[in-house]
Coordinates of N, CA and C in Angstrom, one line a residue:
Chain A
X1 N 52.7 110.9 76.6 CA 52.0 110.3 75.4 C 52.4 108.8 75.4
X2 N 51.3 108.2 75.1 CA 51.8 106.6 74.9 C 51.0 105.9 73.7
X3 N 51.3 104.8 73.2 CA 50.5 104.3 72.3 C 49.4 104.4 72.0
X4 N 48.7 104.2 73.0 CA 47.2 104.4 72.5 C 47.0 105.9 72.1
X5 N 47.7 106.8 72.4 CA 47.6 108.4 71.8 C 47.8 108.4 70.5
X6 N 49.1 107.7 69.9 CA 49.6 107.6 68.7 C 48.2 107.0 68.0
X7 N 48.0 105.9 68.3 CA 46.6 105.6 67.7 C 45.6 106.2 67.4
X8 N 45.3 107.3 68.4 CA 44.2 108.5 68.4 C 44.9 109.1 67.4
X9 N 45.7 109.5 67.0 CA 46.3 110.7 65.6 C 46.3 109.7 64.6
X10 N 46.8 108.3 64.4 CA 46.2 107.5 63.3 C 44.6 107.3 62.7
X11 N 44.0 107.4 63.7 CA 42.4 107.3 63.8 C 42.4 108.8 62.8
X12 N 42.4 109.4 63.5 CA 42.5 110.8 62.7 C 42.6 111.2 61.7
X13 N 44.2 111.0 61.3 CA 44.5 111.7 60.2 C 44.5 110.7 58.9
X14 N 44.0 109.5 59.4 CA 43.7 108.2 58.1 C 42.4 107.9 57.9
X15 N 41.7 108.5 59.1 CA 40.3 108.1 59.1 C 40.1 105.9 59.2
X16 N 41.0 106.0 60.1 CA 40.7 104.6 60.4 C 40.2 104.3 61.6
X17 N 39.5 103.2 61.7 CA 38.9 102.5 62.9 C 40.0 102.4 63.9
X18 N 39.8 102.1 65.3 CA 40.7 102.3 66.5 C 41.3 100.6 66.0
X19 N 40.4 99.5 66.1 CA 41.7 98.0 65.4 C 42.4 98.4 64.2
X20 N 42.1 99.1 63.4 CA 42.9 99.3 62.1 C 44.1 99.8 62.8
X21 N 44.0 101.3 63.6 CA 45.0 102.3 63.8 C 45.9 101.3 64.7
X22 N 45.2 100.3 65.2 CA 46.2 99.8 66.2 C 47.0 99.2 65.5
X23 N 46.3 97.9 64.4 CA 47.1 97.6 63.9 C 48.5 97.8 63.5
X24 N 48.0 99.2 62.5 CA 48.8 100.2 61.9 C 50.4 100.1 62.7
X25 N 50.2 100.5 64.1 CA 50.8 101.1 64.8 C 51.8 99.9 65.6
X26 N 51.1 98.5 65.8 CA 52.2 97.2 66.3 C 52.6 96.9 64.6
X27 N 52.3 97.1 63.8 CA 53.3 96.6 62.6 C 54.4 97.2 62.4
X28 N 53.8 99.0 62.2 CA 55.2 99.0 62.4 C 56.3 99.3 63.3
X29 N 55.9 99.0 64.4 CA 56.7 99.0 65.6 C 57.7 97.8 65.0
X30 N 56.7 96.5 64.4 CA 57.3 95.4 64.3 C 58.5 95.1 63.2
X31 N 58.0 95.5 62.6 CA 58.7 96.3 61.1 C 60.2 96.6 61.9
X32 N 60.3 98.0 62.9 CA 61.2 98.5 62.5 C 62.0 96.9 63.9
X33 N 61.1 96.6 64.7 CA 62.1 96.0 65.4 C 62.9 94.5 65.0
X34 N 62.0 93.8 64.4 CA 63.0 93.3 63.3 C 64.4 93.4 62.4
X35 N 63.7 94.8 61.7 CA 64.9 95.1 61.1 C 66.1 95.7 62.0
X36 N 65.8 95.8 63.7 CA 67.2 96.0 64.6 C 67.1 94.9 65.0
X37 N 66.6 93.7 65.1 CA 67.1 92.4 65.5 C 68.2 91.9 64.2
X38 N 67.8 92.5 63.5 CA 69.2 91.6 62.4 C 70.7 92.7 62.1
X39 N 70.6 94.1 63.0 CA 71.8 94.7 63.0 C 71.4 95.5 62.1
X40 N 70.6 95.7 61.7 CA 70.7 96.9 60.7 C 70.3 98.2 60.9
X41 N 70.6 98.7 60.7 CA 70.4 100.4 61.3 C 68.7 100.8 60.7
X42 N 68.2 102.4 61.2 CA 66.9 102.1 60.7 C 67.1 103.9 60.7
X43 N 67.1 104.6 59.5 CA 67.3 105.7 59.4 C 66.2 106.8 58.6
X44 N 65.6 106.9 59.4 CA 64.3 108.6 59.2 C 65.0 110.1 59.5
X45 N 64.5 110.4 58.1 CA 65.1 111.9 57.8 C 63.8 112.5 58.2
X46 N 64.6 113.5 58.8 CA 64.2 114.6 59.8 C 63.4 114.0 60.8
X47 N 64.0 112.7 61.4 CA 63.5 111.9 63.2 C 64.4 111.4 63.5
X48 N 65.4 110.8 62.9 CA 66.6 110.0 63.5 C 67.3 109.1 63.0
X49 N 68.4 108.5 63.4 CA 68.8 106.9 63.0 C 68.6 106.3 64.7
X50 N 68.3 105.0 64.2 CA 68.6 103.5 65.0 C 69.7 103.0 65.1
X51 N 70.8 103.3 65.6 CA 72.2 102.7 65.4 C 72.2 100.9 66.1
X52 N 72.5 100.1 65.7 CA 72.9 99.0 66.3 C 74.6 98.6 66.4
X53 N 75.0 98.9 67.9 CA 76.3 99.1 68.0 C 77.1 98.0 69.2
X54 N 78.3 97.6 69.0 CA 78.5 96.5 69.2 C 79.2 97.0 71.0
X55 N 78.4 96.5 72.1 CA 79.5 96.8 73.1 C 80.9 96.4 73.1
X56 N 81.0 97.5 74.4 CA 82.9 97.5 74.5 C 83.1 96.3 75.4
X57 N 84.4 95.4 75.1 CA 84.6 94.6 76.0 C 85.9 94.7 76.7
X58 N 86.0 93.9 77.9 CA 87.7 94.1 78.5 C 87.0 93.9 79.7
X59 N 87.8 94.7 80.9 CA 87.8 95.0 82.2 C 87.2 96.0 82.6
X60 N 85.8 96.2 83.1 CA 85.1 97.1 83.6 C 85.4 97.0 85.1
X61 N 85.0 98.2 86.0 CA 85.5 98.3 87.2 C 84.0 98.9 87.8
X62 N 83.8 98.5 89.6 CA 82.9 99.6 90.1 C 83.8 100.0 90.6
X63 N 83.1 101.4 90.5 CA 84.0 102.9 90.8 C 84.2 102.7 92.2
X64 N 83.0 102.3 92.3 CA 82.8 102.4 94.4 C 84.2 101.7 95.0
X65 N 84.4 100.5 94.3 CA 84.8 99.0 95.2 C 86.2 98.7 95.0
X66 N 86.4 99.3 93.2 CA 87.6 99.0 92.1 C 87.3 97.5 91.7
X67 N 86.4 97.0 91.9 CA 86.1 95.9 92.0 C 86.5 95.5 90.1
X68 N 87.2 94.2 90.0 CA 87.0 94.0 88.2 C 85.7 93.1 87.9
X69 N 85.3 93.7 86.7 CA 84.3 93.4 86.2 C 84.0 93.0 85.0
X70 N 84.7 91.7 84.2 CA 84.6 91.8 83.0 C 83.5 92.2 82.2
X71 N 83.6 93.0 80.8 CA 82.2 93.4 80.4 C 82.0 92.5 79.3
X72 N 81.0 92.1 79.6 CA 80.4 90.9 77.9 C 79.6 91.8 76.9
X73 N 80.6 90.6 75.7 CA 80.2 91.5 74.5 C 78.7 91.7 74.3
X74 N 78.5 92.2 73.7 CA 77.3 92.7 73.6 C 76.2 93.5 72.1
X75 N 75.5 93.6 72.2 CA 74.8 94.5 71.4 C 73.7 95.9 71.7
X76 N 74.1 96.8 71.3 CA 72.8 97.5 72.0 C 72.6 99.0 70.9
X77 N 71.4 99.5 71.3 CA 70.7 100.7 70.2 C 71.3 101.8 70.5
X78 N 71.5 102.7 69.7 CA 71.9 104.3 69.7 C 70.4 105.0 69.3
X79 N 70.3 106.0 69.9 CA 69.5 106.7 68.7 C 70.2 108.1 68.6
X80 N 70.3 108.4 67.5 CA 70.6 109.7 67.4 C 70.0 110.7 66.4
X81 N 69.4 111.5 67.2 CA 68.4 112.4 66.7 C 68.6 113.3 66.0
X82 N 67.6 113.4 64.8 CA 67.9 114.7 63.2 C 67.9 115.7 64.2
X83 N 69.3 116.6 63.9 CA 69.5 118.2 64.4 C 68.1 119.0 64.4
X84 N 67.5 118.5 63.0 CA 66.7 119.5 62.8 C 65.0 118.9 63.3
X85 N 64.9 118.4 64.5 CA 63.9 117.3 64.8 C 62.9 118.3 65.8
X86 N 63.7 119.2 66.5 CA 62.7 119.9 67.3 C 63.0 121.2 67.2
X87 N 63.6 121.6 66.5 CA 64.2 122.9 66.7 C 63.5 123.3 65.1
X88 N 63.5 122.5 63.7 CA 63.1 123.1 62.7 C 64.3 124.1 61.8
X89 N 65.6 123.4 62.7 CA 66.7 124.3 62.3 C 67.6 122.7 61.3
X90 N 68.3 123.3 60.4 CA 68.5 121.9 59.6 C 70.3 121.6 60.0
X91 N 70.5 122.4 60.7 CA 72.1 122.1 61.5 C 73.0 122.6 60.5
X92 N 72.8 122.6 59.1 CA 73.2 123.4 58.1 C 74.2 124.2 58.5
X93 N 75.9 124.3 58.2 CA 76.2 125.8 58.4 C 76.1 126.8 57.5
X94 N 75.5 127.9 58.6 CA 75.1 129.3 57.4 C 76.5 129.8 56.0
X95 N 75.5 130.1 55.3 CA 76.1 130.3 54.3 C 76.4 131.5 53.3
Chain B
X1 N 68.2 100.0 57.1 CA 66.7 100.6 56.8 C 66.5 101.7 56.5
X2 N 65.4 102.1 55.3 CA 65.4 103.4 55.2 C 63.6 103.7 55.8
X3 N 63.3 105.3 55.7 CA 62.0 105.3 55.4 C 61.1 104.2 54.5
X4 N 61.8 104.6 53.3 CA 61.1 104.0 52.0 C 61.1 102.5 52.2
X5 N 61.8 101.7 52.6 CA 62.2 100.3 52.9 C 60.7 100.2 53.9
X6 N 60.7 101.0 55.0 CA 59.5 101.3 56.4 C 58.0 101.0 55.5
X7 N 58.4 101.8 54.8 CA 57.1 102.6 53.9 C 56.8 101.0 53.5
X8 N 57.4 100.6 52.5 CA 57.3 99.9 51.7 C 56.3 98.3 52.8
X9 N 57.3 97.7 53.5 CA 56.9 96.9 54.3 C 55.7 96.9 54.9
X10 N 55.3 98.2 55.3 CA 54.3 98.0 56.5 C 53.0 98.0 55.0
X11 N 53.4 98.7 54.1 CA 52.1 98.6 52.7 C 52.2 97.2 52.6
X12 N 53.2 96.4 52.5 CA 52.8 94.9 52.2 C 51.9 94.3 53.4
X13 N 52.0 94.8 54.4 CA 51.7 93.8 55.9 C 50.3 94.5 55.9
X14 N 50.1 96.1 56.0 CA 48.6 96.1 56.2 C 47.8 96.3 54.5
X15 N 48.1 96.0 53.8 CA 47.5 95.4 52.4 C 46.8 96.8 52.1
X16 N 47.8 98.1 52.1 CA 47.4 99.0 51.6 C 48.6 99.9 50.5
X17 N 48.2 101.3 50.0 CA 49.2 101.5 48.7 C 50.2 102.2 49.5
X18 N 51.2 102.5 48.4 CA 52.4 103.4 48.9 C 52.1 104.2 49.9
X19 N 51.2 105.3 48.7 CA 50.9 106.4 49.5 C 50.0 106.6 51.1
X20 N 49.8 105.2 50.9 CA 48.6 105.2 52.5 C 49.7 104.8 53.7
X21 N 50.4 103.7 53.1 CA 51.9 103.8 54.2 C 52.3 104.5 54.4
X22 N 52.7 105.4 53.4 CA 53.2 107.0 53.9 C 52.8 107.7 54.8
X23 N 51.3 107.9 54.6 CA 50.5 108.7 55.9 C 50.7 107.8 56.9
X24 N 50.8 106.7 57.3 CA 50.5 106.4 58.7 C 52.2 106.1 59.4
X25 N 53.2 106.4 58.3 CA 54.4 106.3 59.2 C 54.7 108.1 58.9
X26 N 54.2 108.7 58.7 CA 54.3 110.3 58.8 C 53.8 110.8 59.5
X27 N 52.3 109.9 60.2 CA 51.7 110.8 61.1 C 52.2 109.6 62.5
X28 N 52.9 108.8 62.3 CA 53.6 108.3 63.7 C 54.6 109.4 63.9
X29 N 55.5 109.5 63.2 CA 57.0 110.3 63.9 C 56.4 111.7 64.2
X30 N 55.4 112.4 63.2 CA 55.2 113.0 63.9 C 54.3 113.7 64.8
X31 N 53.7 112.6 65.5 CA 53.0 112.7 66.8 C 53.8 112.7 67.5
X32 N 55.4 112.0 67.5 CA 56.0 111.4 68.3 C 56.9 112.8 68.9
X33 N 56.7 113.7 67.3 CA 57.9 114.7 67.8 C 57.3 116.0 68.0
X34 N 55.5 115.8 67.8 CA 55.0 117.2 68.1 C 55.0 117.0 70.1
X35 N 54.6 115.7 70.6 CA 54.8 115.4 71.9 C 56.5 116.0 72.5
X36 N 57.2 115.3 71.8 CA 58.6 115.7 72.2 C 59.1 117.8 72.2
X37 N 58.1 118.1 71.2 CA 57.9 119.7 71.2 C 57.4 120.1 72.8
X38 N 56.4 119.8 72.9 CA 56.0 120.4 74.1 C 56.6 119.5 75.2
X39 N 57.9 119.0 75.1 CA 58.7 118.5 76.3 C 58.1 117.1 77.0
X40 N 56.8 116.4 76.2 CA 56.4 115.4 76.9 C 56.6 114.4 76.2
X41 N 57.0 113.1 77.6 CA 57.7 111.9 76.5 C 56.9 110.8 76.4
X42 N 57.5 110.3 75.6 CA 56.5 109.2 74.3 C 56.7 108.1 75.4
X43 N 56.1 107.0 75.0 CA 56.0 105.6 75.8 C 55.9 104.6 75.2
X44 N 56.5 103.7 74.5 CA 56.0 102.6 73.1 C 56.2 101.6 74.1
X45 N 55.4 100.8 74.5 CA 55.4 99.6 75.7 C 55.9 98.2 74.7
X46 N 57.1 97.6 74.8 CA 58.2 96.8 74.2 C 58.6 97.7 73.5
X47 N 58.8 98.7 72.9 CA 59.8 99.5 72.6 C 60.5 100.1 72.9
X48 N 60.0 101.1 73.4 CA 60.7 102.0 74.3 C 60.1 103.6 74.3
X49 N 61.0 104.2 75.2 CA 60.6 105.6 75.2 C 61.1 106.7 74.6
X50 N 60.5 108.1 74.7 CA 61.2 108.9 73.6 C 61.5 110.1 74.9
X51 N 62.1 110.4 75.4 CA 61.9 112.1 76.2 C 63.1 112.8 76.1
X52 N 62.8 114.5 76.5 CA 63.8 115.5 75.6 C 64.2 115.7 77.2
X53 N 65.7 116.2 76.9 CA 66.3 116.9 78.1 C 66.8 118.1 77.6
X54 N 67.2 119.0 79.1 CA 67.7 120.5 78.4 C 68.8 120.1 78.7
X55 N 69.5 120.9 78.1 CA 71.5 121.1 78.0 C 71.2 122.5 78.1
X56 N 72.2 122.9 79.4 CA 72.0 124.8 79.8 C 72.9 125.0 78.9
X57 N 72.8 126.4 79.1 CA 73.8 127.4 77.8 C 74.9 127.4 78.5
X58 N 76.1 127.6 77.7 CA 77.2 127.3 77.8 C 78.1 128.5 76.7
X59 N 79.6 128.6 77.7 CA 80.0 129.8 76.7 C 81.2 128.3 76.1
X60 N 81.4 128.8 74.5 CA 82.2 127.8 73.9 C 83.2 128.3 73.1
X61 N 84.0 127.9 72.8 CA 85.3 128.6 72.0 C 85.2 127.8 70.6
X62 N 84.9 128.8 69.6 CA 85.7 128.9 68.0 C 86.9 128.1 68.3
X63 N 86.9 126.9 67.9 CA 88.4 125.9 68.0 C 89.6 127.0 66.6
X64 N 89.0 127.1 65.8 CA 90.0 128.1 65.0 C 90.6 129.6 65.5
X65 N 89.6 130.6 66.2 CA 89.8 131.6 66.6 C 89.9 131.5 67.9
X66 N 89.6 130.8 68.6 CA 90.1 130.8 70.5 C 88.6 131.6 70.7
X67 N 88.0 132.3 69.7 CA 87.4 133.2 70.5 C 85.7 132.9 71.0
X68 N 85.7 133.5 72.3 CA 83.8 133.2 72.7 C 82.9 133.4 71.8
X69 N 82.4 131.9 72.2 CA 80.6 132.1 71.8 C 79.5 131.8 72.6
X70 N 78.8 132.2 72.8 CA 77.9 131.6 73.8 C 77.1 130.6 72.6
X71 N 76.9 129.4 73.4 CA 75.9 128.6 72.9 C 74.9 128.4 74.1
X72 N 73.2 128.8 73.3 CA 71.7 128.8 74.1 C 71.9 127.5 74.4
X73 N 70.6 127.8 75.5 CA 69.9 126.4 76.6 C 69.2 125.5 74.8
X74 N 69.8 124.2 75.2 CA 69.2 123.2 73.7 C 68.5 122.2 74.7
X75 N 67.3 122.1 73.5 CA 66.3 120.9 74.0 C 66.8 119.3 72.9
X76 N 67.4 118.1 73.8 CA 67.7 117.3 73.0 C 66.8 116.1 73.3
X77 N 66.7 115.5 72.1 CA 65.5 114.6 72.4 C 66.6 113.0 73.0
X78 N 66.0 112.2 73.6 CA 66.6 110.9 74.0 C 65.7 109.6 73.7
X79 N 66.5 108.3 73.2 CA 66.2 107.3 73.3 C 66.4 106.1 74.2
X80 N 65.4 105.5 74.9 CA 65.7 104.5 76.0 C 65.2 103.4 75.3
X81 N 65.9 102.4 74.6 CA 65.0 100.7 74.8 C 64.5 101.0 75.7
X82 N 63.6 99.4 75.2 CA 62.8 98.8 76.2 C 63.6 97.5 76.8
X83 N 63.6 97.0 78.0 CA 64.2 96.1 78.1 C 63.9 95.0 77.3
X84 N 62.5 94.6 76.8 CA 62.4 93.5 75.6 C 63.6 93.9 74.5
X85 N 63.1 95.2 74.2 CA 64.0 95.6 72.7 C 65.3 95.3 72.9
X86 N 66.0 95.3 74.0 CA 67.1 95.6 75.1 C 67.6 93.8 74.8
X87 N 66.8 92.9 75.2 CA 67.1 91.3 74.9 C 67.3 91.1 73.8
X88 N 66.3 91.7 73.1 CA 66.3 91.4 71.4 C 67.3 91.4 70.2
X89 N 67.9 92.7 70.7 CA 69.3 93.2 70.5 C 70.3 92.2 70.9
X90 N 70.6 92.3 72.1 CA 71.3 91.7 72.7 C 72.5 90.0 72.2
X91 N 70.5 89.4 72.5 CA 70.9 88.0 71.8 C 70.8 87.6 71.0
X92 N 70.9 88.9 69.7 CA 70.9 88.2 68.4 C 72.3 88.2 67.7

């Protein structure tokens, strides 16, 4: 699946034109990428969180060589996915 | 960021009501996750991608009781930046 599919289900189920759906569909792309350009996390119940998490820094090594490799700091995304996202199960313990 | 924060924003940007933002970020995720159902992965070109991997079954131990459990084959879904999103991050 790729974008332009997501657009096809926008067209659909909003009854909008293919520029509308597109629209629809780079805003909020834009929306959410923004709000992870400023570090903020971006969290959908029952799809996921956006984590924005700070790399590890120090002395990284290749395995191959032992070679040192300092690691620079950094920034980068997590996602971690609602339990209950494909399965329909809420991770809940039974009770 | 929340949904409702999602919600909220993209109603101010495409100059429509609550409720119509709602539909179009409800029928994004879940396009995204009825694809991810049937094991096929998503592609957001400057975003990134969405695709599921299997984790085989595995026997696991009750950390309280020592005792076996088997845990089933699980389908987990994965996120990849994109390398734009990947910069974006990065060097801010």
């Amino acid at each position: 699946m790729i974008k332009s599919d997501i657009v096809n289900v926008i067209c659909e189920r909003l009854k909008y034109n293919r520029p509308r759906a597109e629209m629809a569909v780079e805003e909020l792309l834009q929306i959410m990428k923004d709000d992870l350009k400023t570090g903020e996390r971006i969290e959908l119940r029952g799809f996921g969180v956006f984590l924005v998490r700070a790399k590890k820094t120090g002395v990284g090594r290749n395995p191959k060589t032992g070679e040192q490799i300092p690691l620079q700091p950094g920034r980068v995304i997590k996602f971690k996915p609602s339990k209950d996202v494909l399965t329909g199960d809420s991770g809940a313990p039974a009770t | 960021m929340t949904k409702m924060q999602l919600i909220e924003q993209l109603s101010k940007k495409m100059e429509v009501n609550h409720a119509e933002a709602e539909g179009i970020v409800d029928a994004f995720f879940q396009a995204i996750v009825d694809a991810l159902k049937k094991e096929d992965k998503v592609e957001l070109r400057g975003f990134g991608s969405f695709r599921v991997k299997k984790r085989a079954a595995r026997m696991a131990r009750n950390p309280r009781t020592g005792a076996a459990v088997p845990v089933p084959e699980k389908v987990i879904p994965y996120f990849k930046a994109s390398k734009e999103l990947k910069q974006l991050i990065e060097g801010s």
